[in-house]
XYZ file of C-alpha atoms in Angstrom:
781
model
C 1.587 20.056 -29.500
C 1.307 16.409 -28.481
C 1.520 15.363 -32.125
C 4.701 17.371 -32.629
C 6.263 15.870 -29.500
C 5.198 12.401 -30.625
C 6.733 12.851 -34.093
C 9.959 14.234 -32.655
C 10.350 11.361 -30.184
C 9.508 8.526 -32.575
C 11.641 9.935 -35.377
C 14.641 9.621 -33.035
C 13.788 6.266 -31.493
C 17.136 4.563 -31.966
C 19.363 7.493 -30.870
C 17.195 7.914 -27.760
C 17.435 4.220 -26.874
C 21.202 4.215 -27.406
C 21.570 7.249 -25.149
C 19.415 5.595 -22.473
C 21.434 2.363 -22.760
C 24.649 4.316 -22.234
C 23.080 6.077 -19.227
C 22.105 2.671 -17.806
C 25.666 1.347 -18.139
C 27.213 4.395 -16.479
C 24.717 4.596 -13.612
C 24.845 0.813 -13.204
C 28.593 1.063 -12.601
C 28.062 3.612 -9.830
C 24.970 1.848 -8.472
C 27.091 -1.236 -7.772
C 29.200 0.914 -5.427
C 26.261 2.163 -3.332
C 26.531 1.152 0.321
C 24.531 1.533 3.493
C 25.193 4.860 5.204
C 23.839 5.344 8.722
C 24.494 8.349 10.924
C 23.321 9.690 14.273
C 23.690 13.395 13.500
C 21.583 13.272 10.329
C 18.600 12.150 12.393
C 18.634 15.426 14.336
C 16.324 18.326 13.398
C 18.355 21.346 12.340
C 16.266 24.250 13.632
C 14.631 23.069 16.856
C 15.419 24.783 20.214
C 16.155 21.405 21.812
C 18.799 20.659 19.187
C 20.287 24.132 19.572
C 20.686 23.347 23.276
C 22.190 19.965 22.436
C 24.688 21.492 19.997
C 25.636 24.288 22.397
C 26.407 21.947 25.304
C 27.229 18.622 23.596
C 30.918 18.848 24.570
C 30.043 19.384 28.252
C 27.299 16.753 28.642
C 27.185 12.969 28.558
C 26.808 12.323 24.828
C 23.603 10.657 23.644
C 25.552 8.516 21.209
C 27.189 5.817 23.296
C 27.241 2.070 23.844
C 26.725 -0.042 26.953
C 27.951 -3.638 27.157
C 26.660 -5.862 29.937
C 28.650 -8.870 31.165
C 26.103 -11.283 32.603
C 27.071 -14.577 34.333
C 24.506 -17.223 33.497
C 24.699 -18.400 37.109
C 25.443 -16.420 40.249
C 26.670 -12.831 40.531
C 29.604 -10.884 39.177
C 31.461 -11.165 42.501
C 33.634 -14.052 41.398
C 37.208 -14.166 40.175
C 36.268 -15.459 36.736
C 33.452 -12.917 36.271
C 35.607 -9.899 37.117
C 38.353 -11.169 34.845
C 35.781 -11.385 32.057
C 34.690 -7.786 32.767
C 38.348 -6.712 32.498
C 38.783 -8.504 29.161
C 35.661 -6.851 27.737
C 36.823 -3.440 28.992
C 40.183 -3.798 27.254
C 38.532 -4.946 24.025
C 36.190 -1.931 24.010
C 39.194 0.432 24.125
C 40.239 -0.633 20.637
C 36.895 -0.484 18.860
C 36.714 2.116 16.041
C 35.145 5.433 16.988
C 35.323 4.849 20.745
C 36.475 7.866 22.780
C 38.925 6.031 25.000
C 38.833 8.620 27.768
C 35.130 7.864 28.230
C 35.414 4.094 28.664
C 34.213 3.193 32.150
C 33.792 -0.033 34.053
C 34.740 -1.368 37.476
C 38.294 -1.757 36.195
C 38.883 1.742 34.806
C 40.622 4.425 36.932
C 37.727 6.864 36.406
C 35.517 4.703 38.649
C 36.237 6.210 42.046
C 35.183 6.189 45.680
C 35.210 9.332 47.802
C 34.965 9.070 51.579
C 35.968 10.880 54.748
C 37.639 9.054 57.589
C 39.591 9.989 60.685
C 42.529 11.086 58.557
C 40.474 13.304 56.255
C 39.326 13.065 52.655
C 40.144 9.765 51.012
C 39.613 9.081 47.282
C 40.580 5.848 45.572
C 39.668 3.546 42.685
C 36.965 0.941 43.118
C 39.523 -1.622 41.974
C 42.753 -0.330 43.385
C 45.942 -0.150 41.346
C 47.589 -3.121 43.071
C 44.744 -5.428 42.049
C 45.153 -7.127 38.676
C 43.250 -9.891 36.904
C 46.085 -12.262 37.830
C 46.204 -11.663 41.582
C 42.506 -11.036 42.262
C 41.008 -13.332 44.904
C 37.895 -13.617 47.037
C 39.230 -11.255 49.694
C 39.952 -8.543 47.149
C 36.544 -9.134 45.539
C 34.818 -8.433 48.841
C 36.753 -5.164 49.053
C 35.688 -4.321 45.462
C 32.066 -5.062 46.334
C 32.153 -2.741 49.332
C 33.875 -0.040 47.276
C 31.207 -0.317 44.594
C 28.497 0.228 47.186
C 30.346 3.123 48.824
C 31.041 4.809 45.504
C 27.377 4.765 44.513
C 28.034 2.676 41.396
C 25.229 0.195 41.977
C 22.564 0.841 39.357
C 25.175 2.474 37.120
C 28.079 0.089 36.547
C 26.636 -2.859 38.450
C 23.016 -3.980 38.346
C 20.925 -3.725 41.476
C 20.954 -7.508 41.911
C 24.723 -7.765 41.190
C 24.165 -10.088 38.218
C 25.445 -7.767 35.466
C 28.482 -5.505 35.230
C 28.442 -2.872 32.504
C 31.127 -1.318 30.327
C 30.252 2.123 28.952
C 31.867 4.101 26.140
C 31.051 7.266 24.218
C 31.452 7.407 20.443
C 33.045 10.032 18.223
C 30.997 11.035 15.194
C 34.262 11.288 13.245
C 36.723 8.417 13.473
C 39.992 10.020 14.732
C 42.072 7.481 12.803
C 40.514 8.034 9.384
C 38.988 11.529 9.827
C 35.884 10.126 8.176
C 32.368 9.800 9.590
C 32.079 6.811 11.878
C 30.933 3.688 10.037
C 28.175 2.455 12.332
C 27.604 -0.687 10.296
C 31.256 -1.702 10.640
C 31.273 -0.823 14.349
C 28.196 -2.969 14.913
C 29.844 -5.850 13.062
C 32.948 -5.579 15.245
C 30.825 -5.414 18.390
C 29.484 -8.814 17.348
C 32.774 -10.389 16.255
C 35.185 -8.827 18.775
C 32.904 -8.582 21.809
C 29.893 -10.893 21.723
C 31.352 -13.782 19.722
C 34.612 -13.619 21.666
C 33.304 -13.305 25.215
C 29.874 -14.955 25.184
C 29.898 -18.656 25.998
C 28.130 -21.218 28.137
C 29.105 -19.272 31.272
C 28.406 -15.666 30.231
C 25.946 -13.657 28.210
C 26.965 -10.383 26.576
C 24.319 -7.655 26.201
C 25.010 -4.719 23.879
C 22.798 -1.630 23.551
C 23.190 1.767 21.892
C 22.420 3.517 18.632
C 25.402 1.959 16.843
C 24.274 -1.570 17.705
C 20.651 -0.841 16.900
C 21.373 0.606 13.455
C 23.801 -2.236 12.780
C 21.179 -4.849 13.609
C 18.687 -3.062 11.378
C 21.242 -2.980 8.552
C 21.993 -6.676 9.054
C 18.332 -7.567 8.833
C 17.962 -5.174 5.901
C 20.230 -7.481 3.906
C 17.429 -10.028 4.119
C 14.945 -7.418 2.963
C 16.107 -8.246 -0.561
C 14.419 -11.631 -0.235
C 11.060 -9.996 0.375
C 11.675 -7.446 -2.350
C 12.442 -10.329 -4.703
C 9.284 -12.146 -3.623
C 7.199 -8.999 -4.127
C 8.913 -8.489 -7.495
C 8.116 -12.060 -8.619
C 4.487 -11.806 -7.509
C 4.123 -8.440 -9.225
C 5.676 -9.785 -12.441
C 3.406 -12.837 -12.455
C 0.378 -10.649 -11.856
C 1.356 -8.293 -14.678
C 1.688 -11.303 -16.988
C -1.775 -12.534 -15.986
C -3.114 -9.116 -16.923
C -1.057 -8.477 -20.072
C -1.148 -12.070 -21.403
C 2.186 -11.292 -23.048
C 5.715 -12.096 -21.882
C 7.037 -9.214 -23.976
C 4.748 -6.572 -22.455
C 5.251 -7.995 -18.944
C 9.024 -7.851 -19.190
C 8.777 -4.407 -20.753
C 6.780 -2.947 -17.859
C 9.001 -4.554 -15.228
C 12.245 -3.783 -17.067
C 11.488 -0.075 -17.421
C 10.664 0.207 -13.727
C 13.884 -1.580 -12.768
C 16.001 0.557 -15.095
C 14.883 3.701 -13.306
C 15.916 2.140 -9.966
C 19.392 1.467 -11.410
C 19.581 5.091 -12.552
C 18.391 6.207 -9.123
C 21.064 4.231 -7.268
C 23.771 5.448 -9.636
C 22.798 9.093 -9.217
C 22.653 8.703 -5.438
C 26.251 7.500 -5.489
C 27.285 10.386 -7.770
C 25.558 12.910 -5.495
C 27.259 11.433 -2.423
C 24.024 10.178 -0.845
C 24.203 6.782 0.859
C 21.348 4.358 1.457
C 20.233 4.616 5.072
C 18.897 1.327 6.515
C 15.744 3.151 7.638
C 15.182 4.328 4.038
C 15.562 0.887 2.488
C 11.876 0.816 1.471
C 12.031 3.985 -0.646
C 13.491 2.347 -3.796
C 10.737 -0.258 -3.804
C 8.098 2.410 -3.323
C 9.451 4.193 -6.381
C 9.468 0.883 -8.248
C 5.802 0.421 -7.299
C 4.955 3.787 -8.850
C 6.705 2.654 -12.035
C 4.693 -0.562 -12.150
C 1.490 1.450 -11.724
C 2.274 3.589 -14.767
C 3.649 0.624 -16.714
C 0.366 -1.265 -16.374
C -1.510 1.745 -17.759
C 0.872 1.827 -20.720
C 0.540 -1.844 -21.592
C -3.223 -1.665 -21.028
C -3.643 0.996 -23.710
C -1.010 -0.666 -25.904
C -2.948 -3.933 -25.905
C -6.165 -2.053 -26.682
C -4.566 -0.488 -29.750
C -3.190 -3.864 -30.858
C -6.666 -5.377 -30.529
C -8.005 -2.532 -32.689
C -5.792 -3.776 -35.535
C -2.932 -1.277 -35.286
C 0.711 -2.242 -35.717
C 3.255 -1.883 -32.912
C 4.498 1.572 -33.838
C 1.012 3.005 -34.315
C -0.104 1.478 -31.013
C 2.984 2.834 -29.245
C 2.419 6.298 -30.697
C -1.211 6.330 -29.596
C -0.220 5.135 -26.106
C 2.466 7.789 -25.858
C 0.157 10.638 -26.887
C -2.850 9.664 -24.805
C -0.983 8.919 -21.569
C 1.745 11.568 -21.704
C -0.303 14.326 -20.064
C -2.049 12.312 -17.311
C 1.179 10.393 -16.705
C 3.292 13.535 -16.334
C 0.621 15.099 -14.128
C 0.542 12.088 -11.828
C 4.328 11.793 -11.641
C 4.869 15.512 -11.147
C 2.319 15.455 -8.352
C 4.105 12.522 -6.697
C 7.398 14.358 -7.259
C 6.076 17.493 -5.575
C 4.808 15.336 -2.728
C 8.236 13.886 -2.101
C 9.880 17.283 -2.492
C 7.641 18.660 0.258
C 9.323 16.174 2.599
C 12.349 18.434 2.254
C 10.422 21.041 4.246
C 11.000 18.905 7.343
C 14.395 20.044 8.715
C 15.702 16.570 9.498
C 18.658 15.614 7.269
C 17.628 11.976 7.068
C 14.119 12.849 5.864
C 15.636 15.337 3.432
C 17.875 12.551 2.118
C 14.820 10.347 1.661
C 13.089 13.242 -0.089
C 15.950 13.615 -2.559
C 16.177 9.861 -3.070
C 12.466 9.461 -3.791
C 12.267 12.637 -5.899
C 15.123 11.480 -8.113
C 13.426 8.112 -8.568
C 10.028 9.591 -9.442
C 11.548 12.127 -11.862
C 13.316 9.293 -13.671
C 9.959 7.493 -14.076
C 8.924 10.227 -16.506
C 11.716 9.099 -18.818
C 11.500 5.318 -18.354
C 7.724 4.858 -18.215
C 6.399 7.635 -20.426
C 9.144 7.750 -23.067
C 11.333 4.640 -23.011
C 8.520 2.107 -22.585
C 6.454 3.148 -25.637
C 9.620 3.567 -27.735
C 10.782 0.022 -26.948
C 7.220 -1.257 -27.431
C 7.186 0.190 -30.961
C 9.819 -2.399 -31.940
C 7.904 -5.365 -30.469
C 5.973 -7.822 -32.610
C 2.719 -9.446 -31.553
C 1.355 -12.664 -32.983
C -2.286 -13.181 -34.064
C -2.623 -15.653 -31.181
C -1.828 -12.863 -28.729
C -4.459 -10.633 -30.317
C -7.037 -13.381 -29.846
C -6.038 -13.957 -26.205
C -6.028 -10.338 -25.188
C -9.236 -9.553 -27.097
C -11.063 -12.296 -25.240
C -9.673 -11.088 -21.934
C -10.619 -7.485 -22.649
C -14.196 -8.470 -23.516
C -14.543 -10.269 -20.180
C -13.019 -7.334 -18.305
C -15.222 -4.827 -20.093
C -18.322 -6.736 -19.024
C -17.140 -6.665 -15.409
C -16.390 -2.949 -15.647
C -19.843 -2.209 -17.108
C -21.362 -3.914 -14.084
C -19.147 -1.936 -11.693
C -19.977 1.291 -13.566
C -23.496 1.098 -12.126
C -22.031 2.924 -9.147
C -22.362 6.076 -11.274
C -26.161 5.740 -11.216
C -27.851 8.346 -8.974
C -29.058 5.965 -6.268
C -25.809 3.993 -6.050
C -23.686 7.162 -6.027
C -25.750 8.654 -3.200
C -25.285 5.512 -1.097
C -21.549 5.558 -1.864
C -21.199 9.164 -0.732
C -23.067 8.496 2.511
C -20.835 5.507 3.277
C -17.726 7.533 2.410
C -18.856 10.392 4.661
C -19.451 8.041 7.598
C -16.046 6.400 7.124
C -14.416 9.835 6.932
C -16.012 11.008 10.193
C -15.062 7.787 12.000
C -11.498 7.991 10.656
C -11.073 11.622 11.712
C -12.312 10.759 15.196
C -9.936 7.789 15.392
C -6.905 9.884 14.407
C -6.988 11.592 17.804
C -5.463 8.393 19.219
C -2.470 8.429 16.902
C 0.940 9.415 18.183
C 4.002 11.024 16.681
C 7.024 8.942 17.635
C 7.675 5.406 18.859
C 4.876 3.429 20.471
C 6.938 0.517 21.741
C 9.918 0.159 24.052
C 13.353 -0.698 22.689
C 13.991 -0.357 18.972
C 10.538 -0.348 17.330
C 12.136 -1.120 13.960
C 12.926 -4.600 15.328
C 10.564 -7.253 16.674
C 10.261 -7.463 20.501
C 11.969 -10.875 20.545
C 15.032 -9.643 18.624
C 18.299 -9.797 20.587
C 18.743 -6.019 20.723
C 15.309 -5.441 22.266
C 15.759 -8.318 24.703
C 19.093 -6.813 25.781
C 17.597 -3.329 26.064
C 14.681 -4.452 28.217
C 16.983 -6.426 30.505
C 19.439 -3.526 30.978
C 16.576 -1.095 31.702
C 15.171 -3.520 34.261
C 18.482 -4.140 36.032
C 20.014 -0.634 36.060
C 18.881 2.790 37.260
C 20.679 4.572 34.429
C 20.417 3.721 30.756
C 20.752 5.365 27.365
C 17.288 6.960 27.488
C 18.152 10.280 29.135
C 16.292 13.594 29.100
C 18.604 16.473 30.053
C 17.516 20.004 31.010
C 20.218 22.663 31.183
C 20.038 25.241 33.982
C 21.928 28.359 32.918
C 22.867 30.059 36.175
C 25.070 32.860 37.562
C 28.690 31.998 38.238
C 29.377 29.694 41.231
C 25.724 28.718 41.556
C 26.845 25.243 42.617
C 27.488 26.652 46.096
C 24.308 28.755 46.146
C 21.615 27.070 48.247
C 18.520 28.606 46.558
C 19.718 27.489 43.100
C 20.737 24.030 44.272
C 17.468 23.635 46.150
C 15.586 24.516 42.945
C 17.545 21.858 41.027
C 16.868 19.336 43.780
C 13.117 19.986 43.626
C 13.225 19.802 39.817
C 14.913 16.387 39.928
C 12.391 15.172 42.521
C 9.543 16.480 40.367
C 10.811 14.517 37.352
C 11.514 11.461 39.505
C 7.783 11.222 40.202
C 6.682 11.401 36.569
C 5.320 8.138 35.216
C 7.935 6.515 32.997
C 10.960 8.119 34.705
C 13.241 5.529 36.306
C 15.701 7.869 38.016
C 16.398 11.612 38.049
C 19.448 13.456 39.327
C 21.369 16.709 39.274
C 24.434 18.120 41.022
C 22.245 18.494 44.093
C 21.970 14.688 44.252
C 25.741 14.353 44.614
C 25.867 17.400 46.907
C 23.560 15.645 49.369
C 25.611 12.483 49.116
C 28.804 14.515 49.643
C 27.314 16.214 52.707
C 26.609 12.802 54.187
C 30.119 11.580 53.325
C 31.719 14.587 55.023
C 29.566 13.792 58.062
C 31.004 10.294 58.493
C 28.336 8.811 56.205
C 25.585 9.750 58.638
C 22.296 9.435 56.663
C 20.812 12.292 58.701
C 23.091 14.653 56.809
C 21.998 13.486 53.335
C 20.606 16.954 52.639
C 21.775 20.151 51.018
C 24.136 22.353 52.986
C 22.977 25.870 53.811
C 26.216 27.831 53.381
C 28.752 28.257 50.599
C 31.712 26.912 52.545
C 30.050 23.605 53.255
C 28.774 23.448 49.674
C 32.372 23.826 48.486
C 33.238 20.690 50.410
C 30.232 18.675 49.223
C 30.626 19.381 45.501
C 34.352 20.039 45.340
C 35.125 16.454 44.394
C 32.599 16.304 41.541
C 34.385 16.361 38.197
C 33.126 18.267 35.180
C 33.448 14.971 33.308
C 30.250 13.833 35.030
C 28.356 16.367 32.917
C 26.639 17.755 36.027
C 28.492 21.093 36.040
C 31.099 23.140 34.194
C 34.183 24.895 35.558
C 32.332 28.141 36.322
C 29.196 26.447 37.701
C 27.088 28.323 35.150
C 25.728 25.114 33.601
C 23.927 22.742 35.962
C 21.951 20.010 34.168
C 19.023 18.021 35.512
C 18.970 14.484 34.056
C 15.983 12.139 33.972
C 16.544 8.526 32.918
C 13.353 7.091 31.427
C 12.180 3.505 31.200
C 11.796 3.813 27.439
C 11.497 6.364 24.658
C 7.876 5.772 23.714
C 5.991 8.836 22.486
C 3.695 8.807 25.530
C 6.663 8.701 27.924
C 8.453 11.517 26.110
C 5.329 13.678 26.048
C 4.793 13.241 29.790
C 8.380 14.095 30.661
C 8.498 17.159 28.395
C 5.159 18.406 29.724
C 6.259 17.891 33.333
C 9.534 19.741 32.726
C 7.801 22.673 31.050
C 5.216 22.850 33.826
C 7.865 22.944 36.562
C 9.822 25.651 34.735
C 6.671 27.740 34.338
C 5.666 27.310 37.975
C 9.116 27.961 39.493
C 10.729 31.046 37.994
C 13.953 32.285 39.610
C 15.846 35.426 38.766
C 19.121 34.674 37.034
C 18.244 31.035 36.342
C 17.164 29.983 32.861
C 16.227 26.409 31.951
C 16.952 25.162 28.433
C 15.289 22.074 26.977
C 16.716 19.616 26.102
C 19.572 17.237 25.413
C 20.048 13.502 25.777
C 18.618 11.017 23.324
C 15.109 11.436 24.774
C 15.395 15.209 24.273
C 16.523 14.635 20.694
C 13.601 12.276 20.068
C 11.242 14.835 21.586
C 12.590 17.450 19.172
C 12.203 15.063 16.227
C 8.628 14.229 17.220
C 7.727 17.900 17.620
C 9.218 18.809 14.237
C 7.306 16.018 12.478
C 4.079 16.972 14.276
C 4.499 20.669 13.391
C 5.489 20.133 9.752
C 3.217 17.218 8.878
C 0.068 19.237 8.213
C 1.791 22.102 6.301
C 3.507 19.451 4.206
C 0.233 17.685 3.363
C -1.373 21.053 2.598
C 1.514 21.814 0.212
C 0.974 18.436 -1.485
C -2.727 19.096 -1.968
C -2.095 22.643 -3.204
C 0.222 21.140 -5.818
C -2.427 18.585 -6.791
C -5.132 21.237 -7.025
C -2.902 23.483 -9.130
C -2.011 20.700 -11.548
C -5.616 19.521 -11.856
C -6.865 23.037 -12.608
C -4.112 23.608 -15.176
C -4.799 20.298 -16.881
C -8.602 20.124 -16.834
C -9.612 23.785 -16.384
C -12.525 22.531 -14.281
C -13.056 22.965 -10.552
C -15.155 19.784 -10.490
C -12.049 17.801 -11.389
C -10.275 19.207 -8.333
C -12.997 17.981 -5.986
C -13.309 14.594 -7.688
C -9.561 13.933 -7.570
C -8.743 15.373 -4.134
C -11.621 14.236 -1.921
C -10.856 10.494 -2.326
C -7.206 11.248 -1.511
C -8.139 13.140 1.667
C -10.458 10.293 2.658
C -7.692 7.721 2.061
C -5.189 9.796 4.078
C -7.399 9.881 7.175
C -8.263 6.191 6.812
C -4.501 5.600 6.744
C -4.143 7.553 10.005
C -6.852 5.397 11.537
C -5.064 2.252 10.383
C -1.827 3.489 11.974
C -3.629 4.083 15.277
C -5.230 0.648 15.119
C -1.943 -1.120 14.360
C 0.016 1.076 16.839
C 2.301 2.470 14.144
C 3.719 5.837 15.158
C 4.227 8.696 12.730
C 7.987 9.163 12.505
C 10.955 9.429 10.168
C 10.469 6.004 8.595
C 6.659 6.127 8.217
C 6.042 9.688 7.021
C 7.224 9.060 3.411
C 4.735 6.189 3.128
C 1.789 8.537 3.596
C 3.203 10.884 0.961
C 3.685 7.941 -1.403
C 0.085 6.887 -0.793
C -1.049 10.298 -2.010
C 1.137 9.865 -5.103
C -0.318 6.447 -5.902
C -3.858 7.737 -5.311
C -3.209 10.593 -7.733
C -2.176 8.055 -10.383
C -5.459 6.221 -10.048
C -7.560 9.395 -9.991
C -5.847 11.093 -12.943
C -6.017 8.097 -15.262
C -9.725 7.526 -14.603
C -10.805 11.169 -14.597
C -8.849 12.122 -17.726
C -10.754 9.534 -19.766
C -14.082 10.326 -18.102
C -13.767 14.046 -18.768
C -13.053 13.406 -22.423
C -16.333 11.551 -22.796
C -18.210 14.159 -20.744
C -16.896 16.939 -22.973
C -18.058 14.924 -25.984
C -21.611 15.092 -24.617
C -21.964 11.695 -22.970
C -24.116 11.133 -19.920
C -22.115 10.854 -16.682
C -22.961 7.179 -16.216
C -21.976 6.296 -19.773
C -18.823 8.403 -19.580
C -17.722 6.637 -16.413
C -18.577 3.236 -17.900
C -16.390 3.940 -20.931
C -13.549 5.282 -18.775
C -13.739 2.272 -16.506
C -13.631 -0.110 -19.459
C -10.508 1.611 -20.785
C -8.530 2.291 -17.588
C -10.552 1.018 -14.626
C -9.418 -2.587 -14.846
C -5.800 -1.444 -15.061
C -6.283 0.743 -11.964
C -7.951 -2.036 -9.989
C -5.422 -4.584 -11.117
C -2.491 -2.333 -10.198
C -3.896 -1.661 -6.729
C -4.563 -5.339 -6.062
C -1.180 -6.428 -7.438
C 0.836 -3.960 -5.386
C -1.267 -4.788 -2.339
C -0.523 -8.506 -2.654
C 3.144 -7.871 -3.438
C 3.952 -5.757 -0.375
C 1.735 -7.838 1.924
C 4.532 -10.445 1.923
C 6.598 -7.958 3.933
C 4.484 -8.852 6.966
C 6.822 -11.837 7.419
C 9.996 -9.725 7.430
C 12.495 -9.923 10.277
C 12.369 -6.118 10.381
C 9.278 -5.009 12.253
C 9.206 -1.613 10.590
C 9.223 -3.306 7.159
C 6.377 -5.557 8.272
C 4.453 -2.519 9.547
C 5.122 -0.621 6.330
C 4.033 -3.654 4.311
C 0.679 -3.711 6.071
C 0.296 0.066 5.827
C 1.222 0.179 2.143
C -1.041 -2.755 1.279
C -3.887 -1.025 3.032
C -3.176 2.345 1.368
C -2.839 0.818 -2.113
C -6.200 -0.885 -1.636
C -7.992 2.112 -0.127
C -6.765 4.509 -2.824
C -7.868 2.107 -5.543
C -11.317 1.668 -3.999
C -11.665 5.430 -3.567
C -10.761 6.068 -7.225
C -13.392 3.657 -8.584
C -16.164 4.464 -6.093
C -15.954 7.846 -4.373
C -14.579 9.668 -7.429
C -17.484 8.785 -9.789
C -20.026 9.303 -7.004
C -18.720 12.846 -6.515
C -18.752 13.393 -10.275
C -22.427 12.363 -10.406
C -23.328 14.721 -7.557
C -21.476 17.684 -9.072
C -22.863 17.006 -12.525
C -26.413 17.060 -11.170
C -25.845 20.231 -9.137
C -23.672 22.066 -11.668
C -24.277 20.703 -15.184
C -21.530 21.318 -17.716
C -22.116 24.203 -20.120
C -20.577 22.300 -22.992
C -22.923 19.394 -22.490
C -25.987 21.655 -22.405
C -24.863 23.454 -25.572
C -24.412 20.176 -27.387
C -27.854 19.052 -26.284
C -29.459 22.302 -27.475
C -27.664 22.037 -30.820
C -28.960 18.533 -31.266
């Protein structure tokens, strides 16, 4: 069958290359149009109860997707004429940003910032900055009135920092831009926040702090533009390393070119399928490129061996095609299945990454297993090259024969013991790993980046921030004037207030107590819940549904906890505390629904990843086992190929715990890729070793021969990719630096496992369960 496929392919070499060239031109045209595409909604799990609650009440609650801009005088407080004028200018500028819901914009200057009080004449409600005060006529006397109003209205900690040094401007964002009816362009919004807000209003007198998802993703996208520099550096290092191995400019360019062509095809198809490139998925194309380099090195390794044996280019290319087609397809299909299993996680962004990576890996079958040997068949190699590569191969073979001693009984036993100890230690260490973020602010950025500095400062200065965990109390109608229900909400808020990591918690009961005090001439003794419905009507009657603390019928009464950060440990504590309170305090007619707010959404995302991670890995290994059994028809092959992968996976978990890298949307694909790379190494080595075992060779000799043919290529590929991605450690994006370290480690560990643990297992299984074919051959002899 392989011979027929080989003849068919090589008899149509030129038509195939012309068709592939045309495909490259077409996809290249579309690839040039690919742009960054970030979105808040596509990061939400689609089938989690928390997200169902969020979707059901999103129009009635404070939206999790918003921005906060802090105006910060470098000296003094905001209670100056110039400072309040600057706050007004920023407020007006925010109104005209794309995607901003103008009715939600709030600052000291907006008419939705109110004071409610009771005096001798009755109920009195007015703006913090009254209508007759303008930026032109404001003076110190009016500022003192504004300061008192801010205190009376309870806006300290919300719109003004506790130390009066920062005034904030808040705005909610529409997912669809009302002007264009298209999804909001977060990258463009972030750019305009810089040019129209920060650059315009920040000077030697004022700092401007901007936080929110739109700004975070924009900063990541901006830094991602510099990612190309590190990709280029990794590409150059990889190319130089391939040349050192191949000793041929032609073969080096061939391996690199074929891998790059598939990336062009991938980008073009993404554009045709309407899939954008998310800034958090920027590493996926390079990961796919790395897989291509891995297979390309195997191709040129066997190609050079055939050239050294005296064959011409076409004969060498044919032999390379036939011998590597099956193990290559097996390895790529396994990696493809691995990426496809990511689609099982119901998070649109991860599903996008799954499709992106799957398309790239599928295209590698064409570029690396078909196009590369076809193009190689037209190459010419000089006698000088044959001399160079022959000398190099002799030196490498000697090194591989020395390394092959690991397949001796004593050495293999020691290797297995060491592997078992490492496995046990790694499994124990994985208990410390976390699903979710492990650092405050945006963990994708370094702590000293402007966004994280701004975030930490705003969290420190304000009671309320963007990290909110919202529980919905579904209650009978008019429960906002029912003391038992309101008392339950008040105790719930107090319970959350005392959870470590919660900065402030509130519900309608918080404002009801404040209202009771206001109606009692601001007497602090009356800052408690009223006991009868009539008084309750007074205390909550002035609370608008726009606060998100109630609806018109009083059947939705949220409890909101503002957290210091959104680290996994903080989220886990808050969720556990909320669930415990709900379990311990049942009330007829009252049903609590978790959860909304960005912390609730992150909790849902973390839970989905935690729940689906193990089934996904099991699906990957089932696919590997199935493919190995179909290809080799030998259960020993399954153990030899899979055990090193399992060992590498748990060592990777240990490394993540050690480096404080959380398992989340951006890191999960890396672990799947590591399995795919490990499969490459295992398949190429085992396929050659099994051939020699079936021919009757001793296990040690079979492994020595396999190592001489493919082992150096495997080791070289692992070391090259490791060195290439290690340069990412210097990236301005922290998550790229983390992924660089993780990938380098995984490339290295998988390579070591393939050349040590795999043969050691093969020796053990061969001693315990000798092959029938080998025994028959021995008896015949």
